[in-house]
PDB file of C-alpha atoms in Angstrom:
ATOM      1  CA  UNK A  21       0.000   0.000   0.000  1.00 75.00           C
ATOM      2  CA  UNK A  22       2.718   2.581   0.994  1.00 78.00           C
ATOM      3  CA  UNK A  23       4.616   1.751  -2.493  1.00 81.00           C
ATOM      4  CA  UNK A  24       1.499   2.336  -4.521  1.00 85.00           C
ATOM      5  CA  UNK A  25       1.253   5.619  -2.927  1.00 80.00           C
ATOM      6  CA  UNK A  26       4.484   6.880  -2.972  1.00 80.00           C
ATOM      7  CA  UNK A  27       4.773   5.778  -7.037  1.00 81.00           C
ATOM      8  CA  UNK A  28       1.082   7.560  -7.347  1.00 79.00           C
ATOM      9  CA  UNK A  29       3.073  10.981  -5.495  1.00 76.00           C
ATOM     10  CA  UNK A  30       5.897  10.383  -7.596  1.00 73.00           C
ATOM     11  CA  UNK A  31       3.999  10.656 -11.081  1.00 79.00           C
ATOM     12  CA  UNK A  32       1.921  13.570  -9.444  1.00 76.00           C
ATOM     13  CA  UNK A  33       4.749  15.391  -8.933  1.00 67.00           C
ATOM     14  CA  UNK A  34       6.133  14.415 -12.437  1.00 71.00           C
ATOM     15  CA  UNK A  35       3.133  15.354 -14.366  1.00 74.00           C
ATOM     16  CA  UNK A  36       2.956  18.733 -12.302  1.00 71.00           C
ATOM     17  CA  UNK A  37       7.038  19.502 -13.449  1.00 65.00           C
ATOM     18  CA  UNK A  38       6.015  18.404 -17.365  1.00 63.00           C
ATOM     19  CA  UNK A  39       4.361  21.214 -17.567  1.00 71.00           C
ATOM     20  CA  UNK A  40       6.824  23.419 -16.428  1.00 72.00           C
ATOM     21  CA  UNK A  41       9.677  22.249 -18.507  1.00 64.00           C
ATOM     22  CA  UNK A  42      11.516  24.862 -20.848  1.00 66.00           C
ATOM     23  CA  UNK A  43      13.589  24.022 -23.684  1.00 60.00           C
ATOM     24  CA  UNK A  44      16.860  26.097 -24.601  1.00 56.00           C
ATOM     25  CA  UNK A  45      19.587  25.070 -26.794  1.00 59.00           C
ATOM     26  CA  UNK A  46      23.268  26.715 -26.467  1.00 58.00           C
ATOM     27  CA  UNK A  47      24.515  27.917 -28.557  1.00 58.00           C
ATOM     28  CA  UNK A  48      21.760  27.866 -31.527  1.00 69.00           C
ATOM     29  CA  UNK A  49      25.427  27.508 -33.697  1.00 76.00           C
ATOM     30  CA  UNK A  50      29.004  27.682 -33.358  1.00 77.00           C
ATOM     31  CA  UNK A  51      31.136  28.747 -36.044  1.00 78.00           C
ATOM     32  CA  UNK A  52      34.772  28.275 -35.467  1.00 75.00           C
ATOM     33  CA  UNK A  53      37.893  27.298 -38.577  1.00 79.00           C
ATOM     34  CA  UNK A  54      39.373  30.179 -41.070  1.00 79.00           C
ATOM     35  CA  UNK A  55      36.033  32.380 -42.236  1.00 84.00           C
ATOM     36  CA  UNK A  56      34.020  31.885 -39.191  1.00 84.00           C
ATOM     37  CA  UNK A  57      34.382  35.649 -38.236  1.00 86.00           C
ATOM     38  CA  UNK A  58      33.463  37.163 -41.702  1.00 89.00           C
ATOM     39  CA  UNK A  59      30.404  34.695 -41.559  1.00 89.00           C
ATOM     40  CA  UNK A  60      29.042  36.174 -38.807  1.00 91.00           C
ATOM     41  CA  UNK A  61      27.331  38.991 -40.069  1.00 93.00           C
ATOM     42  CA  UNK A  62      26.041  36.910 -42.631  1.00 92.00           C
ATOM     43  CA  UNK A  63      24.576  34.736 -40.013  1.00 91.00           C
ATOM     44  CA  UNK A  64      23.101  36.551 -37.814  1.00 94.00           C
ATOM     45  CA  UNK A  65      21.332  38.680 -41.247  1.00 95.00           C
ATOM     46  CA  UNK A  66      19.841  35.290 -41.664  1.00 93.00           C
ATOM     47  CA  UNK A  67      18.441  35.109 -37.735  1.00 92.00           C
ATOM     48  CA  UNK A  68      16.999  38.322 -38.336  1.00 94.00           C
ATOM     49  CA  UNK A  69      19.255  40.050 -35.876  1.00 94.00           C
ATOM     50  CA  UNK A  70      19.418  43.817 -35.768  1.00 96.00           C
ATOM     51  CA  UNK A  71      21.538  44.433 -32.379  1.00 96.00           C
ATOM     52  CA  UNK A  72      24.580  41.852 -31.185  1.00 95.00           C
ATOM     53  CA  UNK A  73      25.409  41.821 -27.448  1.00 91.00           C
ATOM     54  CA  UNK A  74      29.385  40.494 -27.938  1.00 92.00           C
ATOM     55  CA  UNK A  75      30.972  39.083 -25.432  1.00 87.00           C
ATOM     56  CA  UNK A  76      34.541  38.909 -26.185  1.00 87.00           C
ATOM     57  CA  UNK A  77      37.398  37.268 -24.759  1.00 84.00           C
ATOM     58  CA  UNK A  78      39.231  40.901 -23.373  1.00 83.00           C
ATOM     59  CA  UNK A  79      42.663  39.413 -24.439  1.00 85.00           C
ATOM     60  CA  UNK A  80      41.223  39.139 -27.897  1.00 85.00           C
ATOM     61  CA  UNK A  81      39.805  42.397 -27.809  1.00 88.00           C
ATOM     62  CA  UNK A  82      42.772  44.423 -26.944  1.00 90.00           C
ATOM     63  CA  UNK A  83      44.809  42.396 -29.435  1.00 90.00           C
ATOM     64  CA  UNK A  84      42.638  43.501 -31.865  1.00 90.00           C
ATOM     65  CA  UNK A  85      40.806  40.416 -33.376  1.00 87.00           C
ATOM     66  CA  UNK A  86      37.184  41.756 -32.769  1.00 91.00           C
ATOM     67  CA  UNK A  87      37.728  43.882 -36.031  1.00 92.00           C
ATOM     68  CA  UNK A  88      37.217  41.272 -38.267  1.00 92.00           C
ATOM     69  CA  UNK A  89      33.803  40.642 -36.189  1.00 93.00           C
ATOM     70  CA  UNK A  90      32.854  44.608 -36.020  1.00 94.00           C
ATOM     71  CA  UNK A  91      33.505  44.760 -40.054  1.00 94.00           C
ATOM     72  CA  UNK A  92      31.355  41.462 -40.961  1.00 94.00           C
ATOM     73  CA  UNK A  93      28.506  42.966 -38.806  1.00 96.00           C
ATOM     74  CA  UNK A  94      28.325  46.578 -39.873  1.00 96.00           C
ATOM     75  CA  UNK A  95      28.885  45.388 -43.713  1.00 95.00           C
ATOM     76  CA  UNK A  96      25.436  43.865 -43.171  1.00 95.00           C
ATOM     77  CA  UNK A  97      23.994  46.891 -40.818  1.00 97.00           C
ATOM     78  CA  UNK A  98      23.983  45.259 -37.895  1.00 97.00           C
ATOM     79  CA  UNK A  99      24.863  46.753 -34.749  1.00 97.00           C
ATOM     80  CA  UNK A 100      26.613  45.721 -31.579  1.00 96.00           C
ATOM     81  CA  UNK A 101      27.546  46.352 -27.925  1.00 95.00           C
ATOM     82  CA  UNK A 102      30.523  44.798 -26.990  1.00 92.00           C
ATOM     83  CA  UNK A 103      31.182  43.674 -23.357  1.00 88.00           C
ATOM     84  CA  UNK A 104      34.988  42.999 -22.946  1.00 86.00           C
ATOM     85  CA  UNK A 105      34.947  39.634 -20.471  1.00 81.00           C
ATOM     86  CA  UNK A 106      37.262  40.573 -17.024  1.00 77.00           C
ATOM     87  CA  UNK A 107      40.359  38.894 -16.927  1.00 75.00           C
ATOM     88  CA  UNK A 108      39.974  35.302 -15.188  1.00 72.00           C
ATOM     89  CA  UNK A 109      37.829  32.856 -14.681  1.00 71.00           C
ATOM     90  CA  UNK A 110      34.226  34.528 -14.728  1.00 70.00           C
ATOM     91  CA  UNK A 111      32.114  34.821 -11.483  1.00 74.00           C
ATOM     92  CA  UNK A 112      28.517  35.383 -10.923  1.00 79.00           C
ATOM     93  CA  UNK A 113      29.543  39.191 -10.652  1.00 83.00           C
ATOM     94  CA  UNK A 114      30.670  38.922 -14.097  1.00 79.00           C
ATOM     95  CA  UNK A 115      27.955  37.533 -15.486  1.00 78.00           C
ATOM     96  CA  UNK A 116      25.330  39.608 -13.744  1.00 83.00           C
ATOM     97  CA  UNK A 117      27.000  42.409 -14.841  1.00 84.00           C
ATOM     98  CA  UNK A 118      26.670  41.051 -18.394  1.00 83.00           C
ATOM     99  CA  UNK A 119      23.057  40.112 -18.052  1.00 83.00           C
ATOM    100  CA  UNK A 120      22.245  43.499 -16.820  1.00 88.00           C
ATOM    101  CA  UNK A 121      23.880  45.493 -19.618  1.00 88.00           C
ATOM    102  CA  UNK A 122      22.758  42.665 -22.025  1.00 87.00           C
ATOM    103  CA  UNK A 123      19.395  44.059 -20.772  1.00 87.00           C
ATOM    104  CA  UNK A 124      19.421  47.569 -21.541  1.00 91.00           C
ATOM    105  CA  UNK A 125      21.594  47.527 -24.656  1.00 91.00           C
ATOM    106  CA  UNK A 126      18.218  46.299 -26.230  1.00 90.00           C
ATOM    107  CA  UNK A 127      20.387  43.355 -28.113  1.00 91.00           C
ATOM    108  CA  UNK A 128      18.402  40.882 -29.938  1.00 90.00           C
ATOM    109  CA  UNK A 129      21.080  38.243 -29.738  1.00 88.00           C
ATOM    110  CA  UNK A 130      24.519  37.373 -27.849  1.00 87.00           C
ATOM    111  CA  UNK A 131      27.503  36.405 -29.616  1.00 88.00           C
ATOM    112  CA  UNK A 132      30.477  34.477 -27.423  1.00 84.00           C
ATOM    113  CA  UNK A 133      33.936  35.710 -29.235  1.00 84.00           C
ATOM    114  CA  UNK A 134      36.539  33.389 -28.268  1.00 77.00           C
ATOM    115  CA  UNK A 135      36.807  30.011 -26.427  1.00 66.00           C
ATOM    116  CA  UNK A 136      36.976  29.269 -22.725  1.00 62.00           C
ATOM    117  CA  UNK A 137      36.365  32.361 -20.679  1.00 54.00           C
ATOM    118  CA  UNK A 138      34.154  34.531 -23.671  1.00 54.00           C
ATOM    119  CA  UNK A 139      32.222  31.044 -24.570  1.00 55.00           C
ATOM    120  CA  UNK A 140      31.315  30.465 -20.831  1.00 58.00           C
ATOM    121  CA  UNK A 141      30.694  33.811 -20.115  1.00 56.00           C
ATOM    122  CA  UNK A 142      28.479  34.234 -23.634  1.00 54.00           C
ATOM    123  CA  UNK A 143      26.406  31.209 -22.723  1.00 56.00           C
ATOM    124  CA  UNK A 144      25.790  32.387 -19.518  1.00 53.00           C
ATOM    125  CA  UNK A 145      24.859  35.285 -20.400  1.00 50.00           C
ATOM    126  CA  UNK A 146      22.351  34.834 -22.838  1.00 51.00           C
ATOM    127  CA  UNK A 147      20.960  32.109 -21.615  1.00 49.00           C
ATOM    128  CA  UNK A 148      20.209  34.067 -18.053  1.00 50.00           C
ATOM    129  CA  UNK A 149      19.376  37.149 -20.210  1.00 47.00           C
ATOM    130  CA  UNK A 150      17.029  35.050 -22.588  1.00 53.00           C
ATOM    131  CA  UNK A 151      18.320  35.976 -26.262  1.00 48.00           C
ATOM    132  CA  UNK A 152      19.729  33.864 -29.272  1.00 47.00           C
ATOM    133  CA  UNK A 153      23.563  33.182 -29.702  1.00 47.00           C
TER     134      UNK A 153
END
């Protein structure tokens, strides 16, 4: 008797969290090899994307190799707000910070520029700020 009920709880309870499953997929796509950066603009055209939040790698940024990203974008009109990711591993600071500017830049979409620290810190972010990468 005390099984049946507890298996009769347990698929109450699971039919009650069905229902409040979401779905999310990150990224929608990653580009990476020679041409990924030019792509990008290209890409995100395709999305419909008007306004990129991108957050870049801040060791790439200062080296310079967000240019090729900036170019791709504005050839095909499409704005962005860069957020250079702090030095280190990334904290929740970091990423709120990220969410909340993600917020009022008005983006449409988050692009992570770079691997390990701008990839973690890019899915992060737009998955707790609810846009597209």
């Amino acid at each position: 008797m005390q099984n049946e009920l507890q298996t009769a709880l347990f698929q109450a309870f699971d039919t009650l969290n069905l229902q409040r499953v979401k779905t999310f997929s990150v990224p929608p796509v990653t580009l990476c090899g020679p041409g990924a950066v030019s792509s990008c603009g290209q890409q995100a055209q395709t999305r419909g994307l008007k306004h990129l939040f991108v957050m870049a790698d801040s060791f790439l940024h200062q080296a310079g190799m967000t240019a090729g990203l900036t170019r791709s974008l504005a050839v095909k009109g499409i704005a962005m707000t860069l957020w250079p990711c702090p030095v280190g591993e990334p904290c929740i600071t970091d990423v709120c910070a990220a969410v909340a500017q993600l917020r009022e830049s008005g983006c449409d979409g988050v692009i992570a520029f770079g691997g390990g620290l701008g990839a973690g810190c890019g899915e992060s972010g737009g998955v707790a700020g609810d846009k597209p990468g």
